[in-house]
Structure formats: structure tokens, C-alpha cells
Amino acid sequence: MPLALLALALGAFAIGTTEFVIMGLLPEVATDLGVPISTAGYLISAYALGVVVGAPLLTALGNRLPRKTLLMVFMGVFLVGNLATVVTSSYGAVFASRVLAGLPHGAYLGMAALVAAHMAGPARRATAVARVMLGLTVANIVGVPAGTLLGQLVGWRAAFLVVVALTALTIAGVALFVPHTPASRAGGLRGELSALRHPQVVLGLTTAVFGFAGVFAVYSYISPMMTELAGMPSAGVPIVLALFGVGMTLGSLVVGPLADRWLRPTIYGSLASLALVLALFTVTVHNPWTAAATVVVLGAVGFGVTAPLQVLVMNKAGAAPTIASASNHSAFNLANAGGAWLGGLGIGMGLGYVSPAVIGSVLALVGLGIAVSAGVLDRRGPAAGSAAAEPAPEAVREPVSG
């Protein structure tokens, strides 16, 4: 299983690198394509659009295929999208290539989470999912800074060429090490889609949208916050971004075992901690050392929201977890877009660069309120909160304390 998890995590590493590396290369991209930086920034939105649309769409189209096959197909589409980014020259073509590259993002991560959970068994589902998502966190420490440096030295397309190579290695690793996992047994596409109508799945996805939006309300504007409020030189911003990735990695190592024992309490604690850290950030951001330390903690508690919610949505989808699992990544990307928009709205209203932290804290509290409400409804009876009358073979019983 370790090699299989490593192969799945490598795919997550490639996805995390391609999603975030362009943020550090926007000046080079804009110059090369002959567009303003603001227009080049739409390429980030193009990728997010692909994620939101592609996660449920590709998963639905491949619902009847074995999961191992789907993983390779999704990464094949991802490879083609990134290769198109490398070889195209016009802004419109690059925009289309970013949409294409984003389409399999959520579908792959959702499927990888299901396969990892299946291999690990009921007792270690959250830990296995967190290990796969570790690829995303390591991408923020290694892949994004290294890709940014490479792109600055030899051209921005070189960063995406590396992603293409990593994707090819992922496909080979999945083919060699991931065991055969059968297709969903939910009774076809209609059975999978039915899971999205169940209250606990809807509430889990809504929690992800609001709770994680708090992270991106701040992360999207971390560069001006560090330079304008903390008084940090611009050269220090990449270090801060790497520190955020370090925090995410530390969080992933802790949150998996915790969620395996206490799933809902881990979600509650992560969201409450996130709201508190974001509120404290309004004070600590005015000093470079305390700001950097808070960013590490922010990364840790922010990741504490992701893996447990992934497992919760999978559990509550019952025997039809495939599309629900993929849709969770659409929810997180909606959180990315919504958090960035709301954080920018605060700045645009003249509330200053500290306002995204205030807005983020409020969003995290809203997510906590939704999560607690979902837990209360779930305790009132199976009809209120679960997707199936009988536990699914892949589902894990939540601890009584949840």
C-alpha cells in the first residue's frame, strides 16, 4: 500500500503545483502573451472553472469504469491540458488549456481519496486520505517555489513541462502499484447523483464552501499583507508561502489519525481554531516574525478542515460516494474563488489589508455553525442525515462522540 499511496500522492503533488505555480509567474506570463497582469490573472480563474465543472462531470461520465482505470484517464486528460499550456502561444489558447487542465483536478483527487480509503480499511480511512492530500501540501513547499524559480530562469512554460513529466510518472505509478478497485456499486449514474440530494452530503459540501473560504480570503492577499502590514520585503513572500505549505503538511500528519477516532469533533475543532487564528492574525500581521508564525498555524488548521470533510462526505454518501467525493473538491474551489472575492471586496471598500482576516474569521464561524447543525441533525436519526438506510461497504461508522 505505501507505493500505491505514494503514486496517488504524486498525482496530487502535480495538481497542487500546476494550480498555484502560475501565481508566482504572472508577470512572465503576461509579458510573453502580451496582456496586462490583471488579464493574465484570469488564467487562475480558468483553472478553477475547469475544476468546478469537471469534478462532477468527468466522474459521472466514467461512473461505470473501474476506479484504477479512471485515475489513469483523469491524469491523461490532465497531462494533455498541461502539455497544451506548454505548446500554445496565444492567450485564448492558453486560457482554454487551463480550463482543460482543471477539469480532472477534483475528479482525480476525489477518486484517489476513495481508492486510498478502500485500501486502508475502515479504521484508517482518514489517515489514508490525508496521506494522499499530503501531495498538495508538499507541492506548496517544494513544487510551487521550485517551479516559480525555474519559470523565472528559463521561461514560464518550463514549470508546466515539469508538471507534464510528473503526470506521466503518476500514470505509470498508478498502473504499477494501485490495485484493481471495482466501479461504483450504486446502481449507475442515477444512484451516484442521488447521494447529492441527501442532507448530510449537502451540509458537508456547504461547510467546505464557507469554512475553507476563510483560508483563501487571506491566502489570496498574503503578499500585500506581508509587505504592507508586516513590513516584509517582497523577497520574503515566497518564504512565507513555503511556511504556509509547511503548516499544511504538519496539519496533514496530525489530522488524519484524529479524524479516524473523532471525525466530527475534528471538523469542529479545526473550524473553531481557524476562526480564532484568523482573528489573531489581525494583530500578529503587523510584525514580520509573528505574522510568519501565524501563517504556519493557519496552514495547519486550514488543512485540518479538508481531509475530515472529505471523509465525512464519502461516509454520508453511503454506497454512492464517487460523485460526492469529487464534488467536495468543487466545493473547495468555490471556497477559493468566494474567499478571494470577499477578501478583495473588503480591501476595495477601503477597509484595509487587515480586512481579509476579519472576513475569513467570520466565514470560518459560518462554516462551524453549519457543521454543528449537521451534527445535531445527524444525531436525531438516520433519516435526517445519512444517504442510505444500511451502512455501505465502504462507509465507516463514526465514533459515538461525533
Short mmCIF file of C-alpha atoms in Angstrom, two decimals:
data_model
loop_
_atom_site.label_atom_id
_atom_site.label_comp_id
_atom_site.label_asym_id
_atom_site.label_seq_id
_atom_site.Cartn_x
_atom_site.Cartn_y
_atom_site.Cartn_z
CA MET A 1 0.00 0.00 0.00
CA PRO A 2 2.76 2.59 0.66
CA LEU A 3 3.82 2.63 -3.01
CA ALA A 4 0.21 2.89 -4.12
CA LEU A 5 -0.38 5.83 -1.77
CA LEU A 6 2.86 7.41 -3.00
CA ALA A 7 1.69 7.14 -6.60
CA LEU A 8 -1.65 8.73 -5.72
CA ALA A 9 0.10 11.47 -3.71
CA LEU A 10 2.43 12.19 -6.64
CA GLY A 11 -0.64 12.99 -8.74
CA ALA A 12 -1.84 15.34 -6.00
CA PHE A 13 1.63 16.94 -5.98
CA ALA A 14 1.43 17.59 -9.74
CA ILE A 15 -2.07 19.03 -9.36
CA GLY A 16 -1.05 21.31 -6.50
CA THR A 17 1.97 22.53 -8.44
CA THR A 18 0.08 23.42 -11.61
CA GLU A 19 -2.73 25.11 -9.67
CA PHE A 20 -0.53 27.50 -7.68
CA VAL A 21 2.73 27.93 -9.62
CA ILE A 22 1.13 30.34 -12.10
CA MET A 23 0.50 32.82 -9.27
CA GLY A 24 4.23 33.38 -8.94
CA LEU A 25 4.76 33.59 -12.70
CA LEU A 26 2.03 36.06 -13.70
CA PRO A 27 4.48 38.83 -14.74
CA GLU A 28 6.35 36.42 -17.04
CA VAL A 29 3.10 35.01 -18.43
CA ALA A 30 1.67 38.47 -19.05
CA THR A 31 4.80 39.67 -20.83
CA ASP A 32 5.06 36.58 -23.02
CA LEU A 33 1.38 36.61 -24.02
CA GLY A 34 1.26 40.39 -24.44
CA VAL A 35 -1.55 41.02 -21.96
CA PRO A 36 -1.82 43.02 -18.71
CA ILE A 37 -1.14 41.18 -15.46
CA SER A 38 -4.80 41.56 -14.50
CA THR A 39 -5.80 39.74 -17.69
CA ALA A 40 -3.17 37.06 -17.10
CA GLY A 41 -4.74 36.57 -13.67
CA TYR A 42 -7.87 35.27 -15.38
CA LEU A 43 -5.86 32.14 -16.20
CA ILE A 44 -6.11 31.27 -12.50
CA SER A 45 -9.89 31.61 -12.70
CA ALA A 46 -9.90 29.50 -15.88
CA TYR A 47 -8.31 26.60 -14.00
CA ALA A 48 -10.77 26.97 -11.10
CA LEU A 49 -13.66 26.97 -13.58
CA GLY A 50 -12.39 23.69 -15.00
CA VAL A 51 -12.23 22.18 -11.52
CA VAL A 52 -15.77 23.19 -10.55
CA VAL A 53 -17.28 21.88 -13.79
CA GLY A 54 -15.04 18.88 -14.32
CA ALA A 55 -15.24 17.19 -10.92
CA PRO A 56 -18.85 16.01 -11.16
CA LEU A 57 -18.91 15.88 -14.98
CA LEU A 58 -15.92 13.60 -15.57
CA THR A 59 -16.82 11.43 -12.60
CA ALA A 60 -20.34 10.98 -13.94
CA LEU A 61 -19.12 10.14 -17.45
CA GLY A 62 -16.74 7.48 -16.13
CA ASN A 63 -19.04 6.10 -13.47
CA ARG A 64 -19.09 2.57 -14.92
CA LEU A 65 -15.32 2.21 -15.31
CA PRO A 66 -13.04 0.61 -12.69
CA ARG A 67 -11.54 3.23 -10.42
CA LYS A 68 -7.94 2.43 -11.31
CA THR A 69 -8.76 2.97 -14.98
CA LEU A 70 -10.48 6.25 -14.16
CA LEU A 71 -7.45 7.50 -12.24
CA MET A 72 -5.25 6.96 -15.30
CA VAL A 73 -7.82 8.52 -17.65
CA PHE A 74 -8.16 11.60 -15.44
CA MET A 75 -4.40 12.06 -15.28
CA GLY A 76 -4.23 11.56 -19.04
CA VAL A 77 -6.60 14.50 -19.54
CA PHE A 78 -4.56 16.47 -17.01
CA LEU A 79 -1.37 15.70 -18.97
CA VAL A 80 -2.92 16.85 -22.25
CA GLY A 81 -4.13 20.09 -20.67
CA ASN A 82 -0.72 20.97 -19.22
CA LEU A 83 1.05 19.96 -22.42
CA ALA A 84 -1.28 22.29 -24.32
CA THR A 85 -0.26 25.09 -21.95
CA VAL A 86 3.37 24.44 -22.88
CA VAL A 87 2.94 24.40 -26.67
CA THR A 88 0.25 27.05 -27.27
CA SER A 89 1.19 30.68 -27.85
CA SER A 90 -1.97 32.82 -27.86
CA TYR A 91 -3.77 34.00 -24.74
CA GLY A 92 -7.05 32.40 -25.82
CA ALA A 93 -5.40 29.02 -26.39
CA VAL A 94 -3.60 29.15 -23.04
CA PHE A 95 -6.88 30.08 -21.35
CA ALA A 96 -8.58 27.05 -22.92
CA SER A 97 -5.67 24.81 -21.91
CA ARG A 98 -6.00 25.91 -18.28
CA VAL A 99 -9.71 25.04 -18.31
CA LEU A 100 -8.85 21.63 -19.76
CA ALA A 101 -6.11 21.03 -17.17
CA GLY A 102 -8.53 21.92 -14.37
CA LEU A 103 -11.29 19.54 -15.49
CA PRO A 104 -9.78 16.36 -13.94
CA HIS A 105 -8.46 18.08 -10.78
CA GLY A 106 -11.40 17.31 -8.49
CA ALA A 107 -12.30 14.08 -10.26
CA TYR A 108 -8.80 12.68 -9.70
CA LEU A 109 -8.49 13.82 -6.09
CA GLY A 110 -11.97 12.56 -5.24
CA MET A 111 -11.28 9.19 -6.84
CA ALA A 112 -7.82 8.96 -5.26
CA ALA A 113 -9.40 9.57 -1.84
CA LEU A 114 -11.91 6.76 -2.43
CA VAL A 115 -9.23 4.33 -3.59
CA ALA A 116 -6.94 5.20 -0.67
CA ALA A 117 -9.80 4.74 1.81
CA HIS A 118 -10.70 1.41 0.21
CA MET A 119 -7.12 0.16 0.53
CA ALA A 120 -6.74 1.34 4.13
CA GLY A 121 -9.94 -0.14 5.50
CA PRO A 122 -12.49 1.43 7.86
CA ALA A 123 -10.12 2.07 10.78
CA ARG A 124 -7.61 4.20 8.84
CA ARG A 125 -9.65 5.92 6.14
CA ALA A 126 -8.94 9.49 7.23
CA THR A 127 -5.23 8.79 7.63
CA ALA A 128 -5.01 7.31 4.12
CA VAL A 129 -6.91 10.24 2.60
CA ALA A 130 -4.66 12.70 4.45
CA ARG A 131 -1.56 10.93 3.09
CA VAL A 132 -2.82 11.33 -0.48
CA MET A 133 -3.63 15.01 0.12
CA LEU A 134 -0.13 15.38 1.55
CA GLY A 135 0.93 15.71 -2.10
CA LEU A 136 -0.96 19.01 -2.26
CA THR A 137 0.75 20.35 0.84
CA VAL A 138 4.25 19.32 -0.26
CA ALA A 139 3.57 21.00 -3.61
CA ASN A 140 3.29 24.29 -1.74
CA ILE A 141 6.66 23.71 -0.07
CA VAL A 142 8.65 22.29 -2.98
CA GLY A 143 6.76 22.28 -6.26
CA VAL A 144 5.48 25.85 -6.34
CA PRO A 145 8.69 27.62 -5.20
CA ALA A 146 10.89 25.40 -7.43
CA GLY A 147 8.54 25.79 -10.38
CA THR A 148 8.46 29.55 -9.91
CA LEU A 149 12.24 29.76 -9.83
CA LEU A 150 12.56 27.51 -12.89
CA GLY A 151 9.98 29.57 -14.76
CA GLN A 152 11.77 32.80 -13.93
CA LEU A 153 15.12 31.43 -15.09
CA VAL A 154 14.27 29.59 -18.32
CA GLY A 155 10.71 30.62 -19.19
CA TRP A 156 7.34 30.13 -17.51
CA ARG A 157 6.36 27.20 -19.73
CA ALA A 158 9.21 25.13 -18.23
CA ALA A 159 7.28 24.88 -14.96
CA PHE A 160 4.34 23.27 -16.74
CA LEU A 161 6.63 20.96 -18.69
CA VAL A 162 7.82 19.60 -15.34
CA VAL A 163 4.18 19.06 -14.38
CA VAL A 164 3.73 17.04 -17.58
CA ALA A 165 6.66 14.81 -16.58
CA LEU A 166 5.28 14.36 -13.06
CA THR A 167 1.89 13.44 -14.51
CA ALA A 168 3.45 10.79 -16.73
CA LEU A 169 5.20 9.31 -13.67
CA THR A 170 1.87 9.31 -11.82
CA ILE A 171 0.14 7.36 -14.59
CA ALA A 172 2.96 4.81 -14.55
CA GLY A 173 2.84 4.56 -10.75
CA VAL A 174 -0.91 4.05 -10.68
CA ALA A 175 -0.64 1.38 -13.37
CA LEU A 176 2.09 -0.49 -11.47
CA PHE A 177 1.14 -0.14 -7.81
CA VAL A 178 -2.53 0.72 -7.33
CA PRO A 179 -4.64 -2.44 -7.03
CA HIS A 180 -7.76 -3.03 -9.05
CA THR A 181 -10.77 -1.35 -7.48
CA PRO A 182 -14.21 -2.08 -8.97
CA ALA A 183 -16.56 0.59 -10.25
CA SER A 184 -19.24 2.10 -8.04
CA ARG A 185 -22.00 -0.27 -6.95
CA ALA A 186 -24.55 2.50 -6.52
CA GLY A 187 -26.76 1.47 -9.41
CA GLY A 188 -25.35 3.70 -12.10
CA LEU A 189 -25.26 7.43 -12.55
CA ARG A 190 -28.71 7.95 -11.06
CA GLY A 191 -27.64 6.20 -7.88
CA GLU A 192 -24.50 8.33 -7.62
CA LEU A 193 -26.39 11.57 -8.23
CA SER A 194 -28.97 10.60 -5.61
CA ALA A 195 -26.29 10.96 -2.92
CA LEU A 196 -26.04 14.70 -3.69
CA ARG A 197 -29.65 15.14 -2.54
CA HIS A 198 -29.09 13.82 0.98
CA PRO A 199 -28.96 16.48 3.68
CA GLN A 200 -25.67 15.41 5.27
CA VAL A 201 -23.85 15.43 1.92
CA VAL A 202 -25.26 18.87 1.08
CA LEU A 203 -24.37 20.20 4.52
CA GLY A 204 -20.86 18.75 4.26
CA LEU A 205 -20.29 20.43 0.90
CA THR A 206 -21.70 23.71 2.22
CA THR A 207 -19.40 23.51 5.23
CA ALA A 208 -16.46 23.15 2.85
CA VAL A 209 -17.51 26.20 0.83
CA PHE A 210 -17.87 28.53 3.80
CA GLY A 211 -15.23 27.10 6.12
CA PHE A 212 -12.39 26.89 3.63
CA ALA A 213 -13.32 30.26 2.09
CA GLY A 214 -11.90 31.73 5.29
CA VAL A 215 -8.46 30.39 4.39
CA PHE A 216 -8.46 31.83 0.89
CA ALA A 217 -9.83 35.19 1.96
CA VAL A 218 -6.37 35.66 3.49
CA TYR A 219 -4.14 33.43 1.35
CA SER A 220 -5.16 35.24 -1.84
CA TYR A 221 -3.81 38.52 -0.44
CA ILE A 222 -0.92 37.22 1.64
CA SER A 223 1.67 39.05 -0.49
CA PRO A 224 0.36 42.62 0.06
CA MET A 225 -0.48 41.77 3.68
CA MET A 226 3.12 40.74 4.31
CA THR A 227 4.68 43.70 2.53
CA GLU A 228 2.23 46.44 3.53
CA LEU A 229 1.32 45.38 7.07
CA ALA A 230 4.18 43.20 8.30
CA GLY A 231 6.85 45.34 6.65
CA MET A 232 8.43 42.32 4.99
CA PRO A 233 10.48 42.74 1.78
CA SER A 234 8.91 41.24 -1.32
CA ALA A 235 11.75 38.71 -1.46
CA GLY A 236 10.43 37.22 1.77
CA VAL A 237 6.97 36.46 0.38
CA PRO A 238 7.99 33.12 -1.25
CA ILE A 239 9.36 32.03 2.13
CA VAL A 240 6.03 32.85 3.76
CA LEU A 241 4.20 30.84 1.08
CA ALA A 242 6.52 27.91 1.78
CA LEU A 243 5.81 28.28 5.50
CA PHE A 244 2.10 28.00 4.74
CA GLY A 245 2.87 24.72 2.97
CA VAL A 246 4.89 23.56 5.99
CA GLY A 247 1.89 24.25 8.20
CA MET A 248 -0.39 22.31 5.84
CA THR A 249 2.00 19.36 5.93
CA LEU A 250 2.14 19.36 9.72
CA GLY A 251 -1.62 19.58 9.84
CA SER A 252 -1.98 16.61 7.49
CA LEU A 253 0.21 14.44 9.73
CA VAL A 254 -1.92 15.22 12.78
CA VAL A 255 -5.45 15.49 11.45
CA GLY A 256 -5.70 12.04 9.81
CA PRO A 257 -5.33 9.95 12.98
CA LEU A 258 -7.52 12.40 14.91
CA ALA A 259 -10.31 12.19 12.34
CA ASP A 260 -10.10 8.39 12.34
CA ARG A 261 -11.05 8.45 16.03
CA TRP A 262 -13.23 11.57 16.30
CA LEU A 263 -14.46 12.66 12.89
CA ARG A 264 -16.97 15.39 13.69
CA PRO A 265 -15.08 16.76 16.72
CA THR A 266 -12.01 17.12 14.49
CA ILE A 267 -14.06 19.14 12.00
CA TYR A 268 -15.50 21.32 14.77
CA GLY A 269 -12.09 21.87 16.35
CA SER A 270 -10.44 22.71 13.03
CA LEU A 271 -13.09 25.27 12.08
CA ALA A 272 -13.09 26.86 15.54
CA SER A 273 -9.28 27.02 15.51
CA LEU A 274 -9.34 28.50 12.02
CA ALA A 275 -11.73 31.28 13.11
CA LEU A 276 -9.53 32.02 16.14
CA VAL A 277 -6.25 32.06 14.18
CA LEU A 278 -7.70 34.36 11.53
CA ALA A 279 -8.94 36.73 14.24
CA LEU A 280 -5.50 36.72 15.90
CA PHE A 281 -3.90 37.38 12.52
CA THR A 282 -5.40 40.87 12.55
CA VAL A 283 -2.98 41.60 15.42
CA THR A 284 0.04 39.41 14.59
CA VAL A 285 0.22 40.52 10.94
CA HIS A 286 1.80 43.82 11.97
CA ASN A 287 5.11 42.14 12.85
CA PRO A 288 7.07 40.02 10.33
CA TRP A 289 8.02 37.32 12.85
CA THR A 290 4.61 36.89 14.43
CA ALA A 291 2.98 37.12 11.00
CA ALA A 292 5.16 34.31 9.65
CA ALA A 293 4.49 32.13 12.70
CA THR A 294 0.74 32.68 12.36
CA VAL A 295 0.88 31.69 8.69
CA VAL A 296 2.32 28.31 9.70
CA VAL A 297 -0.54 27.75 12.16
CA LEU A 298 -3.05 28.96 9.57
CA GLY A 299 -1.80 26.34 7.12
CA ALA A 300 -2.09 23.62 9.77
CA VAL A 301 -5.64 24.39 10.92
CA GLY A 302 -6.73 25.14 7.34
CA PHE A 303 -5.73 21.66 6.23
CA GLY A 304 -7.49 20.30 9.31
CA VAL A 305 -10.75 21.20 7.55
CA THR A 306 -10.10 19.40 4.26
CA ALA A 307 -9.40 15.70 4.88
CA PRO A 308 -12.07 15.21 7.60
CA LEU A 309 -14.75 16.84 5.44
CA GLN A 310 -13.67 14.64 2.53
CA VAL A 311 -14.17 11.52 4.65
CA LEU A 312 -17.47 12.79 6.09
CA VAL A 313 -18.94 13.41 2.63
CA MET A 314 -17.76 9.98 1.46
CA ASN A 315 -19.33 8.32 4.50
CA LYS A 316 -22.65 10.11 4.24
CA ALA A 317 -22.94 9.35 0.52
CA GLY A 318 -23.36 5.71 1.55
CA ALA A 319 -22.96 3.29 -1.35
CA ALA A 320 -22.74 6.17 -3.85
CA PRO A 321 -19.63 8.11 -2.82
CA THR A 322 -17.93 8.72 -6.17
CA ILE A 323 -19.55 11.93 -7.42
CA ALA A 324 -20.00 13.22 -3.86
CA SER A 325 -16.29 12.79 -3.21
CA ALA A 326 -15.36 14.60 -6.43
CA SER A 327 -17.92 17.34 -5.79
CA ASN A 328 -16.20 18.06 -2.49
CA HIS A 329 -13.24 19.40 -4.48
CA SER A 330 -15.60 21.57 -6.50
CA ALA A 331 -16.81 22.92 -3.17
CA PHE A 332 -13.26 23.71 -2.08
CA ASN A 333 -12.59 25.55 -5.34
CA LEU A 334 -15.78 27.54 -4.91
CA ALA A 335 -14.37 28.38 -1.48
CA ASN A 336 -11.14 29.53 -3.16
CA ALA A 337 -13.00 31.81 -5.54
CA GLY A 338 -15.52 33.06 -2.99
CA GLY A 339 -12.92 33.71 -0.29
CA ALA A 340 -10.69 35.63 -2.70
CA TRP A 341 -13.66 37.69 -3.92
CA LEU A 342 -14.88 38.56 -0.41
CA GLY A 343 -11.36 39.37 0.79
CA GLY A 344 -10.86 41.65 -2.21
CA LEU A 345 -14.25 43.23 -1.57
CA GLY A 346 -13.12 44.28 1.89
CA ILE A 347 -9.94 45.82 0.51
CA GLY A 348 -11.86 47.52 -2.31
CA MET A 349 -14.25 49.09 0.22
CA GLY A 350 -11.30 50.80 1.87
CA LEU A 351 -11.25 48.59 4.96
CA GLY A 352 -7.53 47.93 4.56
CA TYR A 353 -5.38 44.86 4.09
CA VAL A 354 -6.33 43.53 7.51
CA SER A 355 -9.98 43.14 6.45
CA PRO A 356 -9.50 39.76 4.67
CA ALA A 357 -8.54 38.20 8.02
CA VAL A 358 -11.69 39.57 9.66
CA ILE A 359 -13.84 38.36 6.78
CA GLY A 360 -12.09 34.98 6.83
CA SER A 361 -12.76 34.55 10.55
CA VAL A 362 -16.46 35.24 10.03
CA LEU A 363 -16.59 32.74 7.15
CA ALA A 364 -14.95 30.08 9.32
CA LEU A 365 -17.53 30.70 12.05
CA VAL A 366 -20.33 30.32 9.49
CA GLY A 367 -18.78 27.02 8.41
CA LEU A 368 -18.59 25.92 12.05
CA GLY A 369 -22.25 26.77 12.55
CA ILE A 370 -23.23 24.67 9.53
CA ALA A 371 -21.04 21.78 10.70
CA VAL A 372 -22.52 21.80 14.20
CA SER A 373 -26.06 21.99 12.79
CA ALA A 374 -25.29 18.99 10.57
CA GLY A 375 -24.02 17.07 13.61
CA VAL A 376 -27.19 17.84 15.57
CA LEU A 377 -29.38 16.71 12.68
CA ASP A 378 -27.34 13.55 12.30
CA ARG A 379 -27.88 12.63 15.96
CA ARG A 380 -31.64 12.92 15.59
CA GLY A 381 -31.83 9.87 13.39
CA PRO A 382 -30.52 8.14 10.26
CA ALA A 383 -33.32 9.56 8.12
CA ALA A 384 -32.14 13.09 8.76
CA GLY A 385 -28.54 12.61 7.99
CA SER A 386 -27.45 9.54 6.09
CA ALA A 387 -27.62 8.60 2.46
CA ALA A 388 -28.65 5.02 2.91
CA ALA A 389 -30.71 3.06 5.38
CA GLU A 390 -27.97 0.46 5.68
CA PRO A 391 -24.26 1.24 6.06
CA ALA A 392 -22.38 0.97 2.78
CA PRO A 393 -19.49 -1.50 2.50
CA GLU A 394 -17.09 1.45 2.13
CA ALA A 395 -18.56 3.55 4.90
CA VAL A 396 -17.04 3.78 8.34
CA ARG A 397 -19.05 4.11 11.50
CA GLU A 398 -18.50 7.45 13.18
CA PRO A 399 -17.47 7.39 16.85
CA VAL A 400 -20.24 7.95 19.37
CA SER A 401 -18.52 11.17 20.42
CA GLY A 402 -19.04 12.62 16.90
#
